[in-house]
Amino acid sequence: MGLSRPVGGAAPQTVRLAELLRHARVGPGGAEAAARRTIGWLARTLGGTAEVVCAVGAGHRAEVRAVARGELGSAVVSEAGSHIRMVALGGEPPFRVLVVT
């Protein structure tokens, strides 16, 4: 039996996870709308940026291209006070890459 709302007194992580799952749920707007909601939630919650890119060509950092090609499943880069996390999305290369800064 699933819960539609966190129970009072739930840990902050549980509350955030419940909110993320609510945004990720595919509804009448379809999967693309759910993806946009989820990406927006990530950016707001982390206080940064989040996007999904197709990064097999030039114009993206080498780590993003490596994830897109399937050479890496994910990558993390820390520079100039920011952290960039990249995760491959999908079943086979070339992958779309979730980039969160």
CSV table of N, CA and C in Angstrom, one decimal:
chain,number,residue,atom,x,y,z
A,1,MET,N,0.8,-1.2,0.0
A,1,MET,CA,0.0,0.0,0.0
A,1,MET,C,0.9,1.2,0.0
A,2,GLY,N,0.7,2.1,-1.0
A,2,GLY,CA,1.5,3.3,-1.1
A,2,GLY,C,0.9,4.5,-0.4
A,3,LEU,N,1.7,5.5,0.0
A,3,LEU,CA,1.2,6.7,0.6
A,3,LEU,C,1.1,7.8,-0.5
A,4,SER,N,0.1,8.6,-0.5
A,4,SER,CA,0.0,9.7,-1.4
A,4,SER,C,0.7,10.9,-0.8
A,5,ARG,N,0.8,11.0,0.5
A,5,ARG,CA,1.4,12.1,1.2
A,5,ARG,C,2.3,11.5,2.3
A,6,PRO,N,3.4,12.3,2.6
A,6,PRO,CA,4.2,11.8,3.8
A,6,PRO,C,3.4,11.9,5.1
A,7,VAL,N,3.6,11.0,5.9
A,7,VAL,CA,2.9,10.9,7.2
A,7,VAL,C,3.6,12.0,8.1
A,8,GLY,N,2.7,12.7,8.9
A,8,GLY,CA,3.3,13.7,9.8
A,8,GLY,C,4.5,13.2,10.6
A,9,GLY,N,5.5,14.1,10.7
A,9,GLY,CA,6.7,13.7,11.4
A,9,GLY,C,7.7,12.9,10.5
A,10,ALA,N,7.4,12.8,9.3
A,10,ALA,CA,8.3,12.1,8.4
A,10,ALA,C,9.7,12.9,8.3
A,11,ALA,N,10.7,12.1,8.0
A,11,ALA,CA,12.0,12.7,7.8
A,11,ALA,C,12.0,13.6,6.6
A,12,PRO,N,12.8,14.7,6.6
A,12,PRO,CA,12.8,15.6,5.5
A,12,PRO,C,13.2,14.9,4.2
A,13,GLN,N,14.0,13.9,4.2
A,13,GLN,CA,14.3,13.2,3.0
A,13,GLN,C,13.1,12.5,2.4
A,14,THR,N,12.3,11.9,3.3
A,14,THR,CA,11.1,11.3,2.9
A,14,THR,C,10.1,12.2,2.3
A,15,VAL,N,10.0,13.4,2.8
A,15,VAL,CA,9.1,14.4,2.3
A,15,VAL,C,9.6,14.8,0.9
A,16,ARG,N,10.9,15.1,0.7
A,16,ARG,CA,11.5,15.4,-0.6
A,16,ARG,C,11.3,14.3,-1.6
A,17,LEU,N,11.5,13.1,-1.2
A,17,LEU,CA,11.3,12.0,-2.1
A,17,LEU,C,9.9,11.9,-2.6
A,18,ALA,N,8.9,12.0,-1.6
A,18,ALA,CA,7.5,12.0,-2.0
A,18,ALA,C,7.2,13.1,-3.0
A,19,GLU,N,7.8,14.3,-2.8
A,19,GLU,CA,7.5,15.4,-3.7
A,19,GLU,C,8.1,15.1,-5.1
A,20,LEU,N,9.3,14.5,-5.1
A,20,LEU,CA,10.0,14.2,-6.4
A,20,LEU,C,9.1,13.1,-7.1
A,21,LEU,N,8.6,12.1,-6.4
A,21,LEU,CA,7.8,11.1,-7.1
A,21,LEU,C,6.5,11.7,-7.6
A,22,ARG,N,6.0,12.7,-6.9
A,22,ARG,CA,4.7,13.3,-7.4
A,22,ARG,C,5.0,14.0,-8.7
A,23,HIS,N,6.1,14.7,-8.8
A,23,HIS,CA,6.5,15.4,-10.1
A,23,HIS,C,6.8,14.4,-11.2
A,24,ALA,N,7.4,13.3,-10.9
A,24,ALA,CA,7.8,12.4,-11.9
A,24,ALA,C,6.7,11.5,-12.4
A,25,ARG,N,5.6,11.5,-11.7
A,25,ARG,CA,4.4,10.6,-12.1
A,25,ARG,C,3.9,11.1,-13.5
A,26,VAL,N,3.8,10.2,-14.4
A,26,VAL,CA,3.3,10.5,-15.7
A,26,VAL,C,1.8,10.7,-15.6
A,27,GLY,N,1.3,11.8,-16.1
A,27,GLY,CA,-0.1,12.1,-16.0
A,27,GLY,C,-0.7,12.5,-17.4
A,28,PRO,N,-1.7,13.3,-17.4
A,28,PRO,CA,-2.3,13.6,-18.7
A,28,PRO,C,-1.4,14.4,-19.6
A,29,GLY,N,-0.4,15.1,-19.1
A,29,GLY,CA,0.6,15.8,-19.9
A,29,GLY,C,1.6,14.9,-20.6
A,30,GLY,N,1.7,13.6,-20.2
A,30,GLY,CA,2.6,12.7,-20.8
A,30,GLY,C,4.0,12.7,-20.1
A,31,ALA,N,4.9,11.9,-20.7
A,31,ALA,CA,6.2,11.7,-20.1
A,31,ALA,C,7.0,12.9,-20.2
A,32,GLU,N,6.9,13.7,-21.3
A,32,GLU,CA,7.7,14.9,-21.4
A,32,GLU,C,7.4,15.9,-20.4
A,33,ALA,N,6.1,16.1,-20.1
A,33,ALA,CA,5.7,17.0,-19.0
A,33,ALA,C,6.2,16.5,-17.7
A,34,ALA,N,6.2,15.2,-17.4
A,34,ALA,CA,6.7,14.7,-16.1
A,34,ALA,C,8.2,14.9,-16.1
A,35,ALA,N,8.9,14.8,-17.2
A,35,ALA,CA,10.3,15.0,-17.2
A,35,ALA,C,10.6,16.5,-16.9
A,36,ARG,N,9.9,17.4,-17.5
A,36,ARG,CA,10.1,18.8,-17.3
A,36,ARG,C,9.8,19.2,-15.8
A,37,ARG,N,8.8,18.6,-15.2
A,37,ARG,CA,8.5,18.9,-13.8
A,37,ARG,C,9.6,18.4,-12.9
A,38,THR,N,10.1,17.2,-13.2
A,38,THR,CA,11.1,16.6,-12.4
A,38,THR,C,12.4,17.4,-12.5
A,39,ILE,N,12.8,17.8,-13.7
A,39,ILE,CA,14.0,18.6,-13.9
A,39,ILE,C,13.9,20.0,-13.2
A,40,GLY,N,12.7,20.6,-13.3
A,40,GLY,CA,12.5,21.8,-12.6
A,40,GLY,C,12.6,21.7,-11.1
A,41,TRP,N,12.0,20.6,-10.6
A,41,TRP,CA,12.1,20.3,-9.1
A,41,TRP,C,13.5,20.1,-8.7
A,42,LEU,N,14.3,19.4,-9.5
A,42,LEU,CA,15.7,19.2,-9.1
A,42,LEU,C,16.4,20.5,-9.0
A,43,ALA,N,16.3,21.4,-10.0
A,43,ALA,CA,16.9,22.7,-10.0
A,43,ALA,C,16.5,23.5,-8.8
A,44,ARG,N,15.2,23.6,-8.5
A,44,ARG,CA,14.8,24.4,-7.4
A,44,ARG,C,15.3,23.8,-6.1
A,45,THR,N,15.2,22.5,-5.9
A,45,THR,CA,15.5,21.9,-4.7
A,45,THR,C,17.0,22.0,-4.4
A,46,LEU,N,17.8,21.9,-5.4
A,46,LEU,CA,19.3,21.9,-5.2
A,46,LEU,C,19.8,23.3,-5.3
A,47,GLY,N,19.0,24.3,-5.8
A,47,GLY,CA,19.5,25.7,-5.9
A,47,GLY,C,20.4,25.8,-7.0
A,48,GLY,N,20.3,25.1,-8.1
A,48,GLY,CA,21.2,25.1,-9.2
A,48,GLY,C,20.5,25.0,-10.5
A,49,THR,N,21.1,24.3,-11.5
A,49,THR,CA,20.5,24.0,-12.8
A,49,THR,C,20.3,22.5,-13.0
A,50,ALA,N,19.4,22.2,-13.8
A,50,ALA,CA,19.2,20.8,-14.2
A,50,ALA,C,18.7,20.8,-15.6
A,51,GLU,N,19.3,19.9,-16.5
A,51,GLU,CA,18.8,19.8,-17.8
A,51,GLU,C,19.2,18.4,-18.4
A,52,VAL,N,18.5,18.0,-19.4
A,52,VAL,CA,18.8,16.7,-20.1
A,52,VAL,C,19.3,17.1,-21.5
A,53,VAL,N,20.4,16.6,-21.8
A,53,VAL,CA,21.1,17.0,-23.1
A,53,VAL,C,21.4,15.7,-23.9
A,54,CYS,N,21.4,15.9,-25.2
A,54,CYS,CA,22.0,14.9,-26.1
A,54,CYS,C,23.4,15.5,-26.5
A,55,ALA,N,24.4,14.8,-26.0
A,55,ALA,CA,25.7,15.5,-26.0
A,55,ALA,C,26.8,14.6,-26.7
A,56,VAL,N,26.4,14.1,-27.9
A,56,VAL,CA,27.5,13.3,-28.6
A,56,VAL,C,28.4,14.2,-29.4
A,57,GLY,N,28.0,15.4,-29.7
A,57,GLY,CA,28.8,16.2,-30.6
A,57,GLY,C,29.5,17.3,-29.7
A,58,ALA,N,30.2,18.2,-30.4
A,58,ALA,CA,30.9,19.2,-29.8
A,58,ALA,C,30.0,20.2,-29.0
A,59,GLY,N,30.5,21.0,-28.2
A,59,GLY,CA,29.7,22.0,-27.5
A,59,GLY,C,29.4,21.6,-26.1
A,60,HIS,N,29.8,20.4,-25.7
A,60,HIS,CA,29.6,20.0,-24.3
A,60,HIS,C,30.9,19.6,-23.7
A,61,ARG,N,31.0,19.6,-22.4
A,61,ARG,CA,32.3,19.2,-21.8
A,61,ARG,C,32.6,17.7,-22.1
A,62,ALA,N,33.8,17.4,-22.1
A,62,ALA,CA,34.3,16.0,-22.4
A,62,ALA,C,33.6,15.0,-21.6
A,63,GLU,N,33.4,15.3,-20.3
A,63,GLU,CA,32.7,14.3,-19.4
A,63,GLU,C,31.3,14.0,-19.9
A,64,VAL,N,30.6,15.0,-20.3
A,64,VAL,CA,29.2,14.8,-20.7
A,64,VAL,C,29.2,14.0,-22.0
A,65,ARG,N,30.1,14.3,-22.9
A,65,ARG,CA,30.2,13.5,-24.1
A,65,ARG,C,30.5,12.0,-23.8
A,66,ALA,N,31.4,11.8,-22.9
A,66,ALA,CA,31.8,10.4,-22.5
A,66,ALA,C,30.6,9.6,-21.9
A,67,VAL,N,29.8,10.3,-21.1
A,67,VAL,CA,28.6,9.7,-20.6
A,67,VAL,C,27.6,9.4,-21.7
A,68,ALA,N,27.5,10.3,-22.6
A,68,ALA,CA,26.5,10.1,-23.7
A,68,ALA,C,26.9,9.0,-24.6
A,69,ARG,N,28.2,8.8,-24.8
A,69,ARG,CA,28.7,7.7,-25.6
A,69,ARG,C,28.7,6.3,-24.9
A,70,GLY,N,28.5,6.3,-23.6
A,70,GLY,CA,28.4,5.1,-22.8
A,70,GLY,C,29.8,4.7,-22.2
A,71,GLU,N,30.8,5.6,-22.4
A,71,GLU,CA,32.1,5.3,-21.8
A,71,GLU,C,32.1,5.4,-20.3
A,72,LEU,N,31.2,6.2,-19.8
A,72,LEU,CA,31.0,6.4,-18.3
A,72,LEU,C,29.5,6.3,-18.1
A,73,GLY,N,29.1,5.7,-16.9
A,73,GLY,CA,27.7,5.7,-16.6
A,73,GLY,C,27.3,7.0,-15.9
A,74,SER,N,28.2,7.6,-15.3
A,74,SER,CA,28.0,8.9,-14.6
A,74,SER,C,29.4,9.6,-14.4
A,75,ALA,N,29.3,10.8,-14.1
A,75,ALA,CA,30.5,11.6,-13.8
A,75,ALA,C,30.2,12.7,-12.8
A,76,VAL,N,31.2,13.1,-12.1
A,76,VAL,CA,31.1,14.3,-11.2
A,76,VAL,C,32.3,15.1,-11.4
A,77,VAL,N,32.1,16.4,-11.6
A,77,VAL,CA,33.2,17.4,-11.7
A,77,VAL,C,33.0,18.5,-10.7
A,78,SER,N,34.1,18.8,-10.0
A,78,SER,CA,34.0,20.0,-9.0
A,78,SER,C,35.0,21.0,-9.5
A,79,GLU,N,34.6,22.2,-9.7
A,79,GLU,CA,35.5,23.3,-10.1
A,79,GLU,C,34.9,24.6,-9.8
A,80,ALA,N,35.7,25.5,-9.4
A,80,ALA,CA,35.3,26.9,-9.1
A,80,ALA,C,34.1,27.0,-8.2
A,81,GLY,N,34.1,26.1,-7.2
A,81,GLY,CA,33.0,26.2,-6.2
A,81,GLY,C,31.7,25.6,-6.6
A,82,SER,N,31.6,25.0,-7.8
A,82,SER,CA,30.4,24.3,-8.2
A,82,SER,C,30.7,22.8,-8.5
A,83,HIS,N,29.6,22.1,-8.4
A,83,HIS,CA,29.7,20.6,-8.6
A,83,HIS,C,28.7,20.3,-9.8
A,84,ILE,N,29.2,19.5,-10.7
A,84,ILE,CA,28.4,19.1,-11.9
A,84,ILE,C,28.3,17.6,-11.8
A,85,ARG,N,27.1,17.1,-11.8
A,85,ARG,CA,26.8,15.7,-11.8
A,85,ARG,C,26.1,15.3,-13.1
A,86,MET,N,26.6,14.3,-13.7
A,86,MET,CA,26.1,13.8,-15.0
A,86,MET,C,25.7,12.3,-14.9
A,87,VAL,N,24.5,12.0,-15.4
A,87,VAL,CA,24.1,10.6,-15.3
A,87,VAL,C,23.4,10.2,-16.7
A,88,ALA,N,23.8,9.1,-17.2
A,88,ALA,CA,23.2,8.6,-18.4
A,88,ALA,C,21.8,8.2,-18.2
A,89,LEU,N,21.0,8.5,-19.2
A,89,LEU,CA,19.5,8.1,-19.2
A,89,LEU,C,19.2,7.3,-20.4
A,90,GLY,N,18.5,6.2,-20.2
A,90,GLY,CA,18.1,5.4,-21.4
A,90,GLY,C,18.7,4.0,-21.3
A,91,GLY,N,18.5,3.3,-22.4
A,91,GLY,CA,18.9,1.9,-22.4
A,91,GLY,C,20.2,1.6,-23.2
A,92,GLU,N,20.5,2.4,-24.2
A,92,GLU,CA,21.7,2.1,-24.9
A,92,GLU,C,22.2,3.4,-25.5
A,93,PRO,N,23.5,3.5,-25.8
A,93,PRO,CA,24.1,4.7,-26.4
A,93,PRO,C,23.6,5.0,-27.8
A,94,PRO,N,23.6,6.2,-28.2
A,94,PRO,CA,24.0,7.4,-27.4
A,94,PRO,C,22.9,7.7,-26.4
A,95,PHE,N,23.3,8.0,-25.2
A,95,PHE,CA,22.4,8.3,-24.1
A,95,PHE,C,22.1,9.8,-24.1
A,96,ARG,N,20.9,10.1,-23.6
A,96,ARG,CA,20.7,11.5,-23.1
A,96,ARG,C,21.3,11.5,-21.8
A,97,VAL,N,21.7,12.8,-21.4
A,97,VAL,CA,22.5,12.9,-20.1
A,97,VAL,C,21.8,13.9,-19.2
A,98,LEU,N,21.5,13.5,-18.0
A,98,LEU,CA,21.0,14.4,-17.0
A,98,LEU,C,22.2,15.2,-16.4
A,99,VAL,N,22.2,16.5,-16.5
A,99,VAL,CA,23.3,17.3,-16.0
A,99,VAL,C,22.7,18.2,-14.9
A,100,VAL,N,23.2,18.1,-13.7
A,100,VAL,CA,22.8,18.9,-12.6
A,100,VAL,C,24.0,19.6,-12.0
A,101,THR,N,23.8,20.9,-11.9
A,101,THR,CA,24.9,21.8,-11.4
A,101,THR,C,24.5,22.4,-10.1
